PDB file of C-alpha atoms in Angstrom:
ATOM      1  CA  UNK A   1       0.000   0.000   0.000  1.00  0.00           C
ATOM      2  CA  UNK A   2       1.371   3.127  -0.607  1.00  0.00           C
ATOM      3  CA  UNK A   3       1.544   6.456   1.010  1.00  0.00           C
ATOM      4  CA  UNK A   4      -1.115   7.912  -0.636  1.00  0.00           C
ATOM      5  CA  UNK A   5      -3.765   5.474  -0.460  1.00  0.00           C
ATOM      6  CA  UNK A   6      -2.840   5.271   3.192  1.00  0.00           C
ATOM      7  CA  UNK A   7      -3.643   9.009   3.742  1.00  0.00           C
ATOM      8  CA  UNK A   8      -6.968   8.775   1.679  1.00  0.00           C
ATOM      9  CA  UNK A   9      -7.616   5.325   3.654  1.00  0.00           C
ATOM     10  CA  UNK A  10      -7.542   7.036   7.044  1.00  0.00           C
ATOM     11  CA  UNK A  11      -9.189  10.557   5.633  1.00  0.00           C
ATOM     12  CA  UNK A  12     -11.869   8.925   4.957  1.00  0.00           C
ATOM     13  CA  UNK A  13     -12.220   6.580   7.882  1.00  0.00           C
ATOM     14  CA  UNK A  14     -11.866   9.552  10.466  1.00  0.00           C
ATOM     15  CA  UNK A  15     -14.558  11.507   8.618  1.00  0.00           C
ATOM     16  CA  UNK A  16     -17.167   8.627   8.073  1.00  0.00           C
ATOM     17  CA  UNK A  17     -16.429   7.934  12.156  1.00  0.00           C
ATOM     18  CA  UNK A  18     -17.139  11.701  12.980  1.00  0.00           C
ATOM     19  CA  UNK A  19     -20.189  12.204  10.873  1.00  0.00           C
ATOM     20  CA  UNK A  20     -21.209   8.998  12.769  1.00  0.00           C
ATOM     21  CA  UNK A  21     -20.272  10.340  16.301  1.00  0.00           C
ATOM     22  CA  UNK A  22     -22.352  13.362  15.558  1.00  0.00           C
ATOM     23  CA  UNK A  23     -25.302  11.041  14.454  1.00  0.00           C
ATOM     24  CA  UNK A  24     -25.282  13.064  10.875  1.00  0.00           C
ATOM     25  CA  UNK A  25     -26.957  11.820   7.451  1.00  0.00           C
ATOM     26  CA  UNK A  26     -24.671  12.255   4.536  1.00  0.00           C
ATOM     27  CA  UNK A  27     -27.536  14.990   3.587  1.00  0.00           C
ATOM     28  CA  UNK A  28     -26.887  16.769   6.662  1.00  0.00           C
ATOM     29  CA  UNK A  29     -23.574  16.988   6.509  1.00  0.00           C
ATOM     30  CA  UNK A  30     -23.715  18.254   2.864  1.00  0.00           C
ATOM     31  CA  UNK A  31     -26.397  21.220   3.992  1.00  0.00           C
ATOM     32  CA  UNK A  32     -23.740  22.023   7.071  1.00  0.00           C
ATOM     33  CA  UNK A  33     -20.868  22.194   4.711  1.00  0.00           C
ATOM     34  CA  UNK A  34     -22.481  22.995   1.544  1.00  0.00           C
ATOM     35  CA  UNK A  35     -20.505  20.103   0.079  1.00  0.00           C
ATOM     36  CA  UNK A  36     -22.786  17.920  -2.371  1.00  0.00           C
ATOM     37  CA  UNK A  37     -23.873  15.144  -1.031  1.00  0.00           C
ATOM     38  CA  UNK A  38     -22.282  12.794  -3.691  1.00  0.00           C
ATOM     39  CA  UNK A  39     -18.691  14.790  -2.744  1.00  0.00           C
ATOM     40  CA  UNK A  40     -19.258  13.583   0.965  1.00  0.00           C
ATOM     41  CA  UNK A  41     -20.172  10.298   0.232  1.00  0.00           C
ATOM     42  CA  UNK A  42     -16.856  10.122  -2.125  1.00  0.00           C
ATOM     43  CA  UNK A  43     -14.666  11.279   0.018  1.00  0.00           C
ATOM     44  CA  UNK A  44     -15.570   9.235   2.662  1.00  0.00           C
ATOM     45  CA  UNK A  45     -15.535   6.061   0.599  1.00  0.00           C
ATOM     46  CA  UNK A  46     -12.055   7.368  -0.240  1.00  0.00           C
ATOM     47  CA  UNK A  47     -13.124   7.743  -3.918  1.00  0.00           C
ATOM     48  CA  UNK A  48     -12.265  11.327  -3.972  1.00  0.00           C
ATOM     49  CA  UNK A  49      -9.423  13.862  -2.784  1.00  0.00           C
ATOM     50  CA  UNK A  50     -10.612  17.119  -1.222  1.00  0.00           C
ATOM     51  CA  UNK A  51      -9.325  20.263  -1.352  1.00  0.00           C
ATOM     52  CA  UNK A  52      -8.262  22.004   1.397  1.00  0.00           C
ATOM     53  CA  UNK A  53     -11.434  23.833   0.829  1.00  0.00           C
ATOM     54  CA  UNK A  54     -13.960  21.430   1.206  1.00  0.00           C
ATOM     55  CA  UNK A  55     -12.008  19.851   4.061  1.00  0.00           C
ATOM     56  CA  UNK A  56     -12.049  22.934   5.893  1.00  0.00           C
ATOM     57  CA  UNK A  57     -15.678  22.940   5.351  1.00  0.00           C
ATOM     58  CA  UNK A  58     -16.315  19.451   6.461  1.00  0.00           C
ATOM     59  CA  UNK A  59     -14.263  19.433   9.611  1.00  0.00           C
ATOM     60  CA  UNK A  60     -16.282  22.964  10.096  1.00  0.00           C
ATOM     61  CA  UNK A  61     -19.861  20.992   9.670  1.00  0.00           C
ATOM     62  CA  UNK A  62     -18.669  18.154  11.836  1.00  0.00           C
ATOM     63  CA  UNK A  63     -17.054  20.308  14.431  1.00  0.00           C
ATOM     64  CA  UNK A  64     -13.366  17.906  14.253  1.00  0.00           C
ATOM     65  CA  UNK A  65      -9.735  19.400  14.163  1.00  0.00           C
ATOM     66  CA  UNK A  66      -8.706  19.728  11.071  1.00  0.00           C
ATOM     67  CA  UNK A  67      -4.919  19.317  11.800  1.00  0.00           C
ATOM     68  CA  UNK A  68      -5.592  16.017  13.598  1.00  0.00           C
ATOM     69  CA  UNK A  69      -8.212  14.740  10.851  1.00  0.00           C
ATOM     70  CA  UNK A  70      -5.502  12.447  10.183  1.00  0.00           C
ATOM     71  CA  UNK A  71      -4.020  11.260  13.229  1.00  0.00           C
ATOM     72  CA  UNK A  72      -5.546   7.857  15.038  1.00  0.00           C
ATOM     73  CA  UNK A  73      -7.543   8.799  18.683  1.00  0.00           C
ATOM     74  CA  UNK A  74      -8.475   5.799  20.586  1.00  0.00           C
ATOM     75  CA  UNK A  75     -12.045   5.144  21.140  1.00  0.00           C
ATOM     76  CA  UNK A  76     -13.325   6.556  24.667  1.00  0.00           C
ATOM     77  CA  UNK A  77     -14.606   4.117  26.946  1.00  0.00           C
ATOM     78  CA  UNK A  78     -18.003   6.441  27.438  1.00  0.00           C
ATOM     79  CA  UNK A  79     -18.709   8.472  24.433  1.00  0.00           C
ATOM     80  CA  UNK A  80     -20.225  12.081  25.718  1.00  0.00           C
ATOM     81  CA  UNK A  81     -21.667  14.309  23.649  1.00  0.00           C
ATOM     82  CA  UNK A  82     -22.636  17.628  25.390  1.00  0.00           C
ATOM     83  CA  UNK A  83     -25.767  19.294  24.975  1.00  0.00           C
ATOM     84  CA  UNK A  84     -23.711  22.314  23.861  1.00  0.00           C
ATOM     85  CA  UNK A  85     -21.881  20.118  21.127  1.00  0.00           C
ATOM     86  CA  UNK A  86     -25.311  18.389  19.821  1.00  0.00           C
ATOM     87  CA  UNK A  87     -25.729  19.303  16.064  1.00  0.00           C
ATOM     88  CA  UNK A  88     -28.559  21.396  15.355  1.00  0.00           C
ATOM     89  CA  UNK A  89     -30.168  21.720  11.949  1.00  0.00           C
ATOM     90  CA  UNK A  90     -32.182  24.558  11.196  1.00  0.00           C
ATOM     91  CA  UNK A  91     -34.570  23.377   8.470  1.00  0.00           C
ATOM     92  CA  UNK A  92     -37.411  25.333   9.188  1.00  0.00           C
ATOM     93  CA  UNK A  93     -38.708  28.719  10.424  1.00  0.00           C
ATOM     94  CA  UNK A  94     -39.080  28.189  14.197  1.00  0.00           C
ATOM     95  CA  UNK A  95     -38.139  24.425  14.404  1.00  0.00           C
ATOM     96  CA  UNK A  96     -34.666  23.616  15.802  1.00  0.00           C
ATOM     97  CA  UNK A  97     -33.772  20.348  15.434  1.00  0.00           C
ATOM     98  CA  UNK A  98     -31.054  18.562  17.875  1.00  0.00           C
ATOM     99  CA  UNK A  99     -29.374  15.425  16.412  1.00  0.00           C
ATOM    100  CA  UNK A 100     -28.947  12.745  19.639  1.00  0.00           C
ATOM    101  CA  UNK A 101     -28.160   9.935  17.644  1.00  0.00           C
ATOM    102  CA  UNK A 102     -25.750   7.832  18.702  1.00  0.00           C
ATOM    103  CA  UNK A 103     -22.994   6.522  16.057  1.00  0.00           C
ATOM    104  CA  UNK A 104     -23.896   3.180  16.171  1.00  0.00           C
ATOM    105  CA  UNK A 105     -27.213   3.863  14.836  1.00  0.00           C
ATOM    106  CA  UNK A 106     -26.884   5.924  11.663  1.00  0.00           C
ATOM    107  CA  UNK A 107     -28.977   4.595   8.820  1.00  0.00           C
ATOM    108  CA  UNK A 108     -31.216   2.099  11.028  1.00  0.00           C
ATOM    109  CA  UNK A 109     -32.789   4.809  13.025  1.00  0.00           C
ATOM    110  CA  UNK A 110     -31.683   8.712  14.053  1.00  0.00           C
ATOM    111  CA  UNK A 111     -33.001  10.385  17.055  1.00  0.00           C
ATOM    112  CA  UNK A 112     -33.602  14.117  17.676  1.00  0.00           C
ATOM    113  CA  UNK A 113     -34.806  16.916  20.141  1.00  0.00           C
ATOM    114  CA  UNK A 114     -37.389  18.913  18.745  1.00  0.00           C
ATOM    115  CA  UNK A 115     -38.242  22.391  19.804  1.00  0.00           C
ATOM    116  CA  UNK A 116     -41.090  24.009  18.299  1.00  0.00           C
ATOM    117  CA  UNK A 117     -41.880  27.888  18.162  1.00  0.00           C
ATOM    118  CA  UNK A 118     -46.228  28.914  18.215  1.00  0.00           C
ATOM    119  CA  UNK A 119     -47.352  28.225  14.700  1.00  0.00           C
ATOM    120  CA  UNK A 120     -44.128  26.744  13.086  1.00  0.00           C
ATOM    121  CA  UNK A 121     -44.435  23.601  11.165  1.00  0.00           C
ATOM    122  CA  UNK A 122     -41.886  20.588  10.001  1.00  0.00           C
ATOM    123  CA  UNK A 123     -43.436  19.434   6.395  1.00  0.00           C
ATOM    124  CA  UNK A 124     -41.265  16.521   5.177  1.00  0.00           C
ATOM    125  CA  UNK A 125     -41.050  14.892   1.891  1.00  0.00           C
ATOM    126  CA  UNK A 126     -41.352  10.955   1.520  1.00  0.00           C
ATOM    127  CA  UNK A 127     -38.187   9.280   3.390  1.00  0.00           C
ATOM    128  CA  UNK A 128     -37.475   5.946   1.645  1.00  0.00           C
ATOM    129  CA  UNK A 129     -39.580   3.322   1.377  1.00  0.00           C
ATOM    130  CA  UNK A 130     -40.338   1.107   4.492  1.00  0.00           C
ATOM    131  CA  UNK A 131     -39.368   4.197   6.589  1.00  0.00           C
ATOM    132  CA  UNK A 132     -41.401   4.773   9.932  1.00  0.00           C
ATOM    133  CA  UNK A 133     -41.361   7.593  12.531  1.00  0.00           C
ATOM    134  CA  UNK A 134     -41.806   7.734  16.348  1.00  0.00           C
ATOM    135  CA  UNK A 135     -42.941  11.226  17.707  1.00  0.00           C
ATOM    136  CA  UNK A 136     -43.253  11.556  21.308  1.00  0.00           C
ATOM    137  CA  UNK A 137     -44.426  15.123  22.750  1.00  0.00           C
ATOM    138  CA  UNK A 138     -42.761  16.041  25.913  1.00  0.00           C
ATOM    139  CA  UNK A 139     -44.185  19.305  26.002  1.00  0.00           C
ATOM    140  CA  UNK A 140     -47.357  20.920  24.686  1.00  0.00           C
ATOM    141  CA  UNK A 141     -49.193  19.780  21.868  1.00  0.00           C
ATOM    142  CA  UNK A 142     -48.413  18.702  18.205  1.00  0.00           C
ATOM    143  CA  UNK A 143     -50.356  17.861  15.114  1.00  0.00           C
ATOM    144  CA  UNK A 144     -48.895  14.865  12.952  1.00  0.00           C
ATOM    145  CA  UNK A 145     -50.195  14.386   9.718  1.00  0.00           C
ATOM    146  CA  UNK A 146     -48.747  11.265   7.716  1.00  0.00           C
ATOM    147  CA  UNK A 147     -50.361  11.359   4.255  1.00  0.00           C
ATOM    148  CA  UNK A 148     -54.234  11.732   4.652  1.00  0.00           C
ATOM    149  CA  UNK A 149     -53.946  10.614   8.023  1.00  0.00           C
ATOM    150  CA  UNK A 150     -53.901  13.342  11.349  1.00  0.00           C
ATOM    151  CA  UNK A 151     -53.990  13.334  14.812  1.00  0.00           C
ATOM    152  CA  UNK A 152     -53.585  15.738  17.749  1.00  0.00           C
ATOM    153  CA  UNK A 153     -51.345  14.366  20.382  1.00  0.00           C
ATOM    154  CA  UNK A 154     -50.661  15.975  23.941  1.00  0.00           C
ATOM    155  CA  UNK A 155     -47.980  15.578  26.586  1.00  0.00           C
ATOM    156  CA  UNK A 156     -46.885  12.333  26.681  1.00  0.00           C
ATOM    157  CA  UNK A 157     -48.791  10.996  23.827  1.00  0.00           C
ATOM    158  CA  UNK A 158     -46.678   8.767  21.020  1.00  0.00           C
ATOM    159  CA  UNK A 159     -47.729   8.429  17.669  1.00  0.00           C
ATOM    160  CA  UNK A 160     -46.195   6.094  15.001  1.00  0.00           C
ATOM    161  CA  UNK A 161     -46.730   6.817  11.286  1.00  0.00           C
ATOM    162  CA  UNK A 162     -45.582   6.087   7.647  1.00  0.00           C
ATOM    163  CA  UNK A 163     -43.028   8.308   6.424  1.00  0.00           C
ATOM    164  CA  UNK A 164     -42.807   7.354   3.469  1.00  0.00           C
ATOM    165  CA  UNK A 165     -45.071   9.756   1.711  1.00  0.00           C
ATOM    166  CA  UNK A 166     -45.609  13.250   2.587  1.00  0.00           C
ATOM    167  CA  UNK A 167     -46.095  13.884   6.350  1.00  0.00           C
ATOM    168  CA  UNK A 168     -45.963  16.981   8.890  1.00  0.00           C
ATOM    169  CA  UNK A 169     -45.698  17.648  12.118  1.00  0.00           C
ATOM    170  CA  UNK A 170     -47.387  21.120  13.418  1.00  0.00           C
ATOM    171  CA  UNK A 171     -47.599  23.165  16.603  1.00  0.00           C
ATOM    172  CA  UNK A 172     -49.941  25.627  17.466  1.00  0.00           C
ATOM    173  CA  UNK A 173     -48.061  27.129  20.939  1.00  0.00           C
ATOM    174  CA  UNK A 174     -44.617  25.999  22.094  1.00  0.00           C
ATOM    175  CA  UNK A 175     -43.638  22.459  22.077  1.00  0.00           C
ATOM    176  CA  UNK A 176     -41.107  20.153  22.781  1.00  0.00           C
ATOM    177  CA  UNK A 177     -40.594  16.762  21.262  1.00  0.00           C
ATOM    178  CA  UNK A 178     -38.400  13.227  20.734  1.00  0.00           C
ATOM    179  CA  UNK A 179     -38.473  11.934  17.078  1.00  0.00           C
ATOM    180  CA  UNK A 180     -37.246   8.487  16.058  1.00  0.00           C
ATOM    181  CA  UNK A 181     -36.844   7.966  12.375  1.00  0.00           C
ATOM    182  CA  UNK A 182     -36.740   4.676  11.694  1.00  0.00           C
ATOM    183  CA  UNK A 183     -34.824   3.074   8.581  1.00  0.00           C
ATOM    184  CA  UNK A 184     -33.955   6.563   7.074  1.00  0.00           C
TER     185      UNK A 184
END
């Protein structure tokens, strides 16, 4: 093996692992960067050499040091990620959206925190097919509409729909809530 195929061997082994860590999509990574998804995916399949550009932008996105992207870090024994540290995606008007995924899971099911402003909405297009999600409201009230289906769900209250096709999820005051998307 050679020197360079070494370097592009652990590049893209240390990125893959800390889009994992950070429980990120290859789709969210590419909106935090605003690297294309298919240059992500190259990269980290070590198909591809990055400038120092879109590095820079990727170790930006997945909050990792760029001068040790490189370097091999033993695995922690607990892996921590602070509440300050949690990725947050901003997809739409008064929804912020905290990733809490762990690594292990990527691509069977992700995990987030969602905070919802009065009257702000998350509309969603069709995840693939097969693919389920699990909304639980912790606080106030929520509206999920999967398809032609809709409920009204309180504190508490866990509803589990096809996502799959066009669904929604809606609050008319302040709300909190824990989404599991299952077989993203």
């Amino acid at each position: 093996m050679n020197a360079r195929s070494d370097i592009h061997d652990r590049l893209a082994a240390s990125l893959r692992e800390a889009r994992k860590a950070r429980g990120l999509s290859l789709d969210a990574v590419a909106k935090l960067s605003g690297v294309s998804r298919s240059m992500v995916s190259q990269i980290e399949r070590g198909e591809s050499s990055p400038t120092v550009a879109t590095l820079w932008n990727l170790t930006q996105a997945l909050q990792v040091d760029f001068a040790g992207l490189l370097e091999g870090r033993p695995a922690p024994g607990i892996e921590i990620t602070r509440a300050s540290a949690a990725p947050v995606i901003a997809r739409s008007p008064g929804v912020r959206i905290r990733i809490l995924s762990p690594a292990e899971a990527v691509g069977e099911h992700e995990v987030y925190d969602l905070s919802f402003e009065p009257g702000a909405a998350l509309v969603s297009d069709p995840h693939s097919p097969g693919c389920r999600e699990h909304l639980t409201v912790v606080e106030g009230a929520l509206s999920v509409q999967s398809g032609e289906d809709a409920e009204d769900l309180g504190p508490g209250d866990t509803a589990r729909y096809a996502a799959d096709r066009p669904h929604a999820i809606r609050a008319g005051a302040k709300a909190r809530a824990i989404l599991i998307v299952q077989g993203s």
